[in-house]
Tab-separated table of C-alpha atoms in Angstrom:
chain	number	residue	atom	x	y	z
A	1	UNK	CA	140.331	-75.854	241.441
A	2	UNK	CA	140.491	-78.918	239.695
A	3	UNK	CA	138.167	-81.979	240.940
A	4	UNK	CA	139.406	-84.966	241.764
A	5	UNK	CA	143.078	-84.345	242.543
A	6	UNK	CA	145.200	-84.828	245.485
A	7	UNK	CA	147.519	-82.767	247.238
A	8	UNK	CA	150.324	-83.377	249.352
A	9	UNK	CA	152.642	-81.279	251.913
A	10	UNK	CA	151.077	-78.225	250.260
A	11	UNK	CA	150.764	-74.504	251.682
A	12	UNK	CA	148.404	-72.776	249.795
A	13	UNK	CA	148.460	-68.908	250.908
A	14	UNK	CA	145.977	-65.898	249.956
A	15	UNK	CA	143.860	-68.408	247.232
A	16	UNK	CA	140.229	-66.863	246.640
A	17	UNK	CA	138.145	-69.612	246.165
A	18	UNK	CA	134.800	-67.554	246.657
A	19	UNK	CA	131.736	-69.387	245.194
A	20	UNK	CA	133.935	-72.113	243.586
A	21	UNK	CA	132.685	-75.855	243.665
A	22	UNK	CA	135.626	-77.811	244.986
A	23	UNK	CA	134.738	-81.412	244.324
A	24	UNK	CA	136.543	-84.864	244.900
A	25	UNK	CA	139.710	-83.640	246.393
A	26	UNK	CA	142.052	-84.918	248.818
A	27	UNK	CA	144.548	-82.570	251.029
A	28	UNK	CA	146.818	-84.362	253.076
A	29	UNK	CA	148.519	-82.364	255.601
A	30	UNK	CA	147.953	-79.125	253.731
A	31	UNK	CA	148.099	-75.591	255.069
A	32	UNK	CA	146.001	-72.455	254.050
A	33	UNK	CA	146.905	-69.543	254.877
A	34	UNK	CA	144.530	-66.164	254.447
A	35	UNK	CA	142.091	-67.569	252.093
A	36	UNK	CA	139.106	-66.611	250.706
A	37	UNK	CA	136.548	-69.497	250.602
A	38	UNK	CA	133.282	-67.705	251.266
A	39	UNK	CA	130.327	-69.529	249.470
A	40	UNK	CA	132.221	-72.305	247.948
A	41	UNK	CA	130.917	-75.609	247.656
A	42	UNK	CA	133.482	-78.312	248.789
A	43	UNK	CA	131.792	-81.855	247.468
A	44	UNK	CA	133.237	-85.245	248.839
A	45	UNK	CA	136.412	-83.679	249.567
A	46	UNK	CA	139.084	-85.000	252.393
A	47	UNK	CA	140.987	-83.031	254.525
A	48	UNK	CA	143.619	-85.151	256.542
A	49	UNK	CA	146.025	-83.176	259.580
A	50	UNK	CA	144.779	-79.680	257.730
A	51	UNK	CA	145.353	-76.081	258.898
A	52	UNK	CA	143.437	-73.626	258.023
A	53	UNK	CA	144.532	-69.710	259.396
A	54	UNK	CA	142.913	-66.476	259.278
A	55	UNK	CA	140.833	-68.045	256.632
A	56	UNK	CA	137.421	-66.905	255.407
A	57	UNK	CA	134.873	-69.781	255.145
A	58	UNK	CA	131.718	-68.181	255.879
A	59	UNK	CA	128.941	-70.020	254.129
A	60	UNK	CA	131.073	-72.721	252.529
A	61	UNK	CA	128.798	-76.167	251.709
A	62	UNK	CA	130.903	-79.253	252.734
A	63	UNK	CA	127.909	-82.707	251.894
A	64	UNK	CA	129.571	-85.671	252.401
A	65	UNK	CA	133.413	-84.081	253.383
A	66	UNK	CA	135.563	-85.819	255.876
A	67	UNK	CA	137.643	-84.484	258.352
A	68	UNK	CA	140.702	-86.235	260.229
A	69	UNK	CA	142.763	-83.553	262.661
A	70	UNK	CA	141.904	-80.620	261.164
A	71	UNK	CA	142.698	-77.845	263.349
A	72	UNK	CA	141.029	-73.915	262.171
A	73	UNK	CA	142.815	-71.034	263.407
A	74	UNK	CA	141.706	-67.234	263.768
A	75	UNK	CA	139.236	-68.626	260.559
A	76	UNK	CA	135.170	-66.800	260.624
A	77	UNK	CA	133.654	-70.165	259.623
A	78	UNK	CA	129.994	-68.163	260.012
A	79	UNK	CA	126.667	-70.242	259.131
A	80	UNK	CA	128.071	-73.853	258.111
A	81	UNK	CA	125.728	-76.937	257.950
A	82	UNK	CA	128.558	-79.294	259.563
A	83	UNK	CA	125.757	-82.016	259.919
A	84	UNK	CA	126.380	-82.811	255.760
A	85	UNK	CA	129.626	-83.880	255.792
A	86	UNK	CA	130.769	-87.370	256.228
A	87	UNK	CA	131.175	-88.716	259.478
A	88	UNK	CA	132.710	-91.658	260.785
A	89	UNK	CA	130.481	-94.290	262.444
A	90	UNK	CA	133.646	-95.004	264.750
A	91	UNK	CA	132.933	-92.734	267.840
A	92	UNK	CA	137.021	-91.598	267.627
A	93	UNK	CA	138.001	-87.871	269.185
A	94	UNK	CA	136.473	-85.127	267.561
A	95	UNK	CA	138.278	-84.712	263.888
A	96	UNK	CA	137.160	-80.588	264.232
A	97	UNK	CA	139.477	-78.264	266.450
A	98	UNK	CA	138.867	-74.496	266.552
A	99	UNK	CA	140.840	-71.795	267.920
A	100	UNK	CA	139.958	-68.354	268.152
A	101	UNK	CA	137.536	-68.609	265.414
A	102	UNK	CA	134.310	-67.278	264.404
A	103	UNK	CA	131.833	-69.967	264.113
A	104	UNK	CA	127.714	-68.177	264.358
A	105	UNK	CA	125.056	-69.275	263.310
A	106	UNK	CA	126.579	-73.192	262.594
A	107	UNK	CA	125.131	-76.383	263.336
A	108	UNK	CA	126.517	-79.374	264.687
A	109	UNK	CA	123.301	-81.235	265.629
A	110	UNK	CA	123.529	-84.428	266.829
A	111	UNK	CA	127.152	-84.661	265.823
A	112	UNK	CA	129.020	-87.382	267.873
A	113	UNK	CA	132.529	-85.155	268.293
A	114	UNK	CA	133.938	-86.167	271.191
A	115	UNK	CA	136.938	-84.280	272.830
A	116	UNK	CA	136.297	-80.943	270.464
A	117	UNK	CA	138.117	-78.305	271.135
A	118	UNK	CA	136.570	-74.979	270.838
A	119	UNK	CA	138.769	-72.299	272.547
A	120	UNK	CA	138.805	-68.524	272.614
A	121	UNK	CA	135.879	-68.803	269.561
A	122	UNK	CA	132.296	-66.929	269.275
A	123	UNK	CA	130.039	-69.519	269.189
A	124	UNK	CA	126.745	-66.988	268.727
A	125	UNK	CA	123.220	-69.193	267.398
A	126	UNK	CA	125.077	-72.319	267.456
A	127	UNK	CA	122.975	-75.179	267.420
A	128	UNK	CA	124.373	-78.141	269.603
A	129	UNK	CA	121.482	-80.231	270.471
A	130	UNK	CA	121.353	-83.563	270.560
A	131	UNK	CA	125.604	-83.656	269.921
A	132	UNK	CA	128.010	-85.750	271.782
A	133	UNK	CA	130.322	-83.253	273.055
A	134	UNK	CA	131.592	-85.708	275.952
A	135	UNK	CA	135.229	-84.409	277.176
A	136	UNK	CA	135.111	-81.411	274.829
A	137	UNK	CA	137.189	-78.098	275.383
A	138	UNK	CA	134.736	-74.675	275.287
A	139	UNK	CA	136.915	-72.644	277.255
A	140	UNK	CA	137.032	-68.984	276.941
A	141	UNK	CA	134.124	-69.265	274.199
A	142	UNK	CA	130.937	-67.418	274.063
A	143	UNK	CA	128.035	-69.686	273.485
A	144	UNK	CA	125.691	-66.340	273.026
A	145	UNK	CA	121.844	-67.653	271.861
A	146	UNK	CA	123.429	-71.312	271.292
A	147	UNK	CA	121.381	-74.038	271.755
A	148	UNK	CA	122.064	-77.431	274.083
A	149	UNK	CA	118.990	-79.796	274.428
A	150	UNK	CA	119.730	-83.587	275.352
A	151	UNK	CA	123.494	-82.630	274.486
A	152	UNK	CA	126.122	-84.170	276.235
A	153	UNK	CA	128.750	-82.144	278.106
A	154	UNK	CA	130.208	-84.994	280.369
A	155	UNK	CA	133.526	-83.762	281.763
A	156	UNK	CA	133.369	-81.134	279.075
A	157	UNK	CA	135.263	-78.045	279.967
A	158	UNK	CA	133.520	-74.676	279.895
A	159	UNK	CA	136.588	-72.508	282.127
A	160	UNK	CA	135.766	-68.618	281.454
A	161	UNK	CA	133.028	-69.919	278.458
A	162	UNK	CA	129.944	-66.608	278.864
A	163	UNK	CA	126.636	-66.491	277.811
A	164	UNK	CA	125.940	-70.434	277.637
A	165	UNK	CA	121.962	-71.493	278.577
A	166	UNK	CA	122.001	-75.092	279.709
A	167	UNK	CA	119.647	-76.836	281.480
A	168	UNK	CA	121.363	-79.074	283.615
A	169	UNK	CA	118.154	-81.451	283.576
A	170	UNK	CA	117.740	-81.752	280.087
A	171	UNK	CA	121.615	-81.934	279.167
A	172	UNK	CA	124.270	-84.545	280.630
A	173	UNK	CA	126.421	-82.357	282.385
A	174	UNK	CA	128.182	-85.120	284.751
A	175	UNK	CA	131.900	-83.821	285.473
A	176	UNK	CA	131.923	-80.805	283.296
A	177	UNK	CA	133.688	-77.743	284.762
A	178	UNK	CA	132.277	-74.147	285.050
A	179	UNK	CA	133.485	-71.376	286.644
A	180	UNK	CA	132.101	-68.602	288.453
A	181	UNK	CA	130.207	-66.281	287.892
A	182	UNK	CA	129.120	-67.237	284.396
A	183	UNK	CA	127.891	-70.975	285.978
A	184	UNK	CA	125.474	-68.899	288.525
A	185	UNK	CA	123.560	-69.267	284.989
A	186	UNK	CA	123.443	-73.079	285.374
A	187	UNK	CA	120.638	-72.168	288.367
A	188	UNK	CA	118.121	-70.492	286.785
A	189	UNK	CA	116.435	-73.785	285.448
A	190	UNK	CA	115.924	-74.655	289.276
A	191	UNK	CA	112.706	-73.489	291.285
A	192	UNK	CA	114.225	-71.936	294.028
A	193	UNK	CA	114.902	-67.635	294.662
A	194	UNK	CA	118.389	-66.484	294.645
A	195	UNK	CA	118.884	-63.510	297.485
A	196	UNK	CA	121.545	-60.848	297.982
């Protein structure tokens, strides 16, 4: 891939882009489909309305990348530093949305992305502290070993979400929505017994 070049409108489909730098590109409304981006280094790059499906992107690098509506789909986006790219300093909706997707061992600390969706996804050693997750969709996810600390969840939705471990003191949970029996978990940072 050549640096600093734009693309438009494009579907790229089955590309293995494994360990390749990727630097100073623009795709605008681009899909990709079934690729192979394990390891690669993506370097002041801009993704606008992207779609990425059944893509690998385990491991990719992405310091100082934006994102704008960029929606990944049935993707294993394992161990990704999402703290380097470029974020807006306008607190707008989250520019991230995952569906069914793999996601371990990522971090999104104190990330403000607002109204993320995260559906369906395994979310295993994914570090969330300190994020503003306000509004955001976890539905159906498994939050496995994941950390929350002073991470808020206002009116976040966490319908059929397993294995989360929040502390309802130390995280804003105002309005959020569990649902039984997963958010009998929610308890166990309260001093009280629980009988049969």
């Amino acid at each position: 891939m050549k640096s600093h070049h734009h693309y438009l409108n494009r579907h790229f489909k089955d590309l293995h882009w494994s360990e390749k730098t990727i630097d100073s590109t623009e795709f605008d409304n681009c899909t990709f489909s079934g690729c192979n981006f394990s390891h690669a280094h993506f370097m002041q790059c801009k993704f606008h309305e992207c779609h990425f499906i059944r893509c690998n992107l385990s491991l990719i690098k992405v310091a100082k990348c934006s994102f704008f509506e960029t929606l990944f789909e049935e993707s294993k986006a394992i161990g990704i530093n999402w703290t380097t790219a470029a974020w807006p300093n306008i607190k707008l909706g989250s520019p991230l949305r995952f569906q069914k997707c793999i996601l371990n061992d990522s971090s999104f600390l104190n990330l403000s992305l607002r109204e993320m969706i995260m559906t369906e996804c395994k979310a295993h050693d994914v570090d969330f502290r300190e994020a503003d997750l306000t509004q955001a969709d976890f539905s159906h996810t498994d939050f496995s070993n994941s950390l929350f600390n002073q991470t808020h969840l206002a009116e976040a939705n966490f319908a059929e979400a397993i294995n989360y471990n929040i502390n309802i003191f130390q995280n804003d949970v105002k309005r959020a929505k569990f649902t039984l029996p997963e958010a009998m978990s929610l308890l166990q940072h309260l001093d009280i017994e629980l009988l049969n």
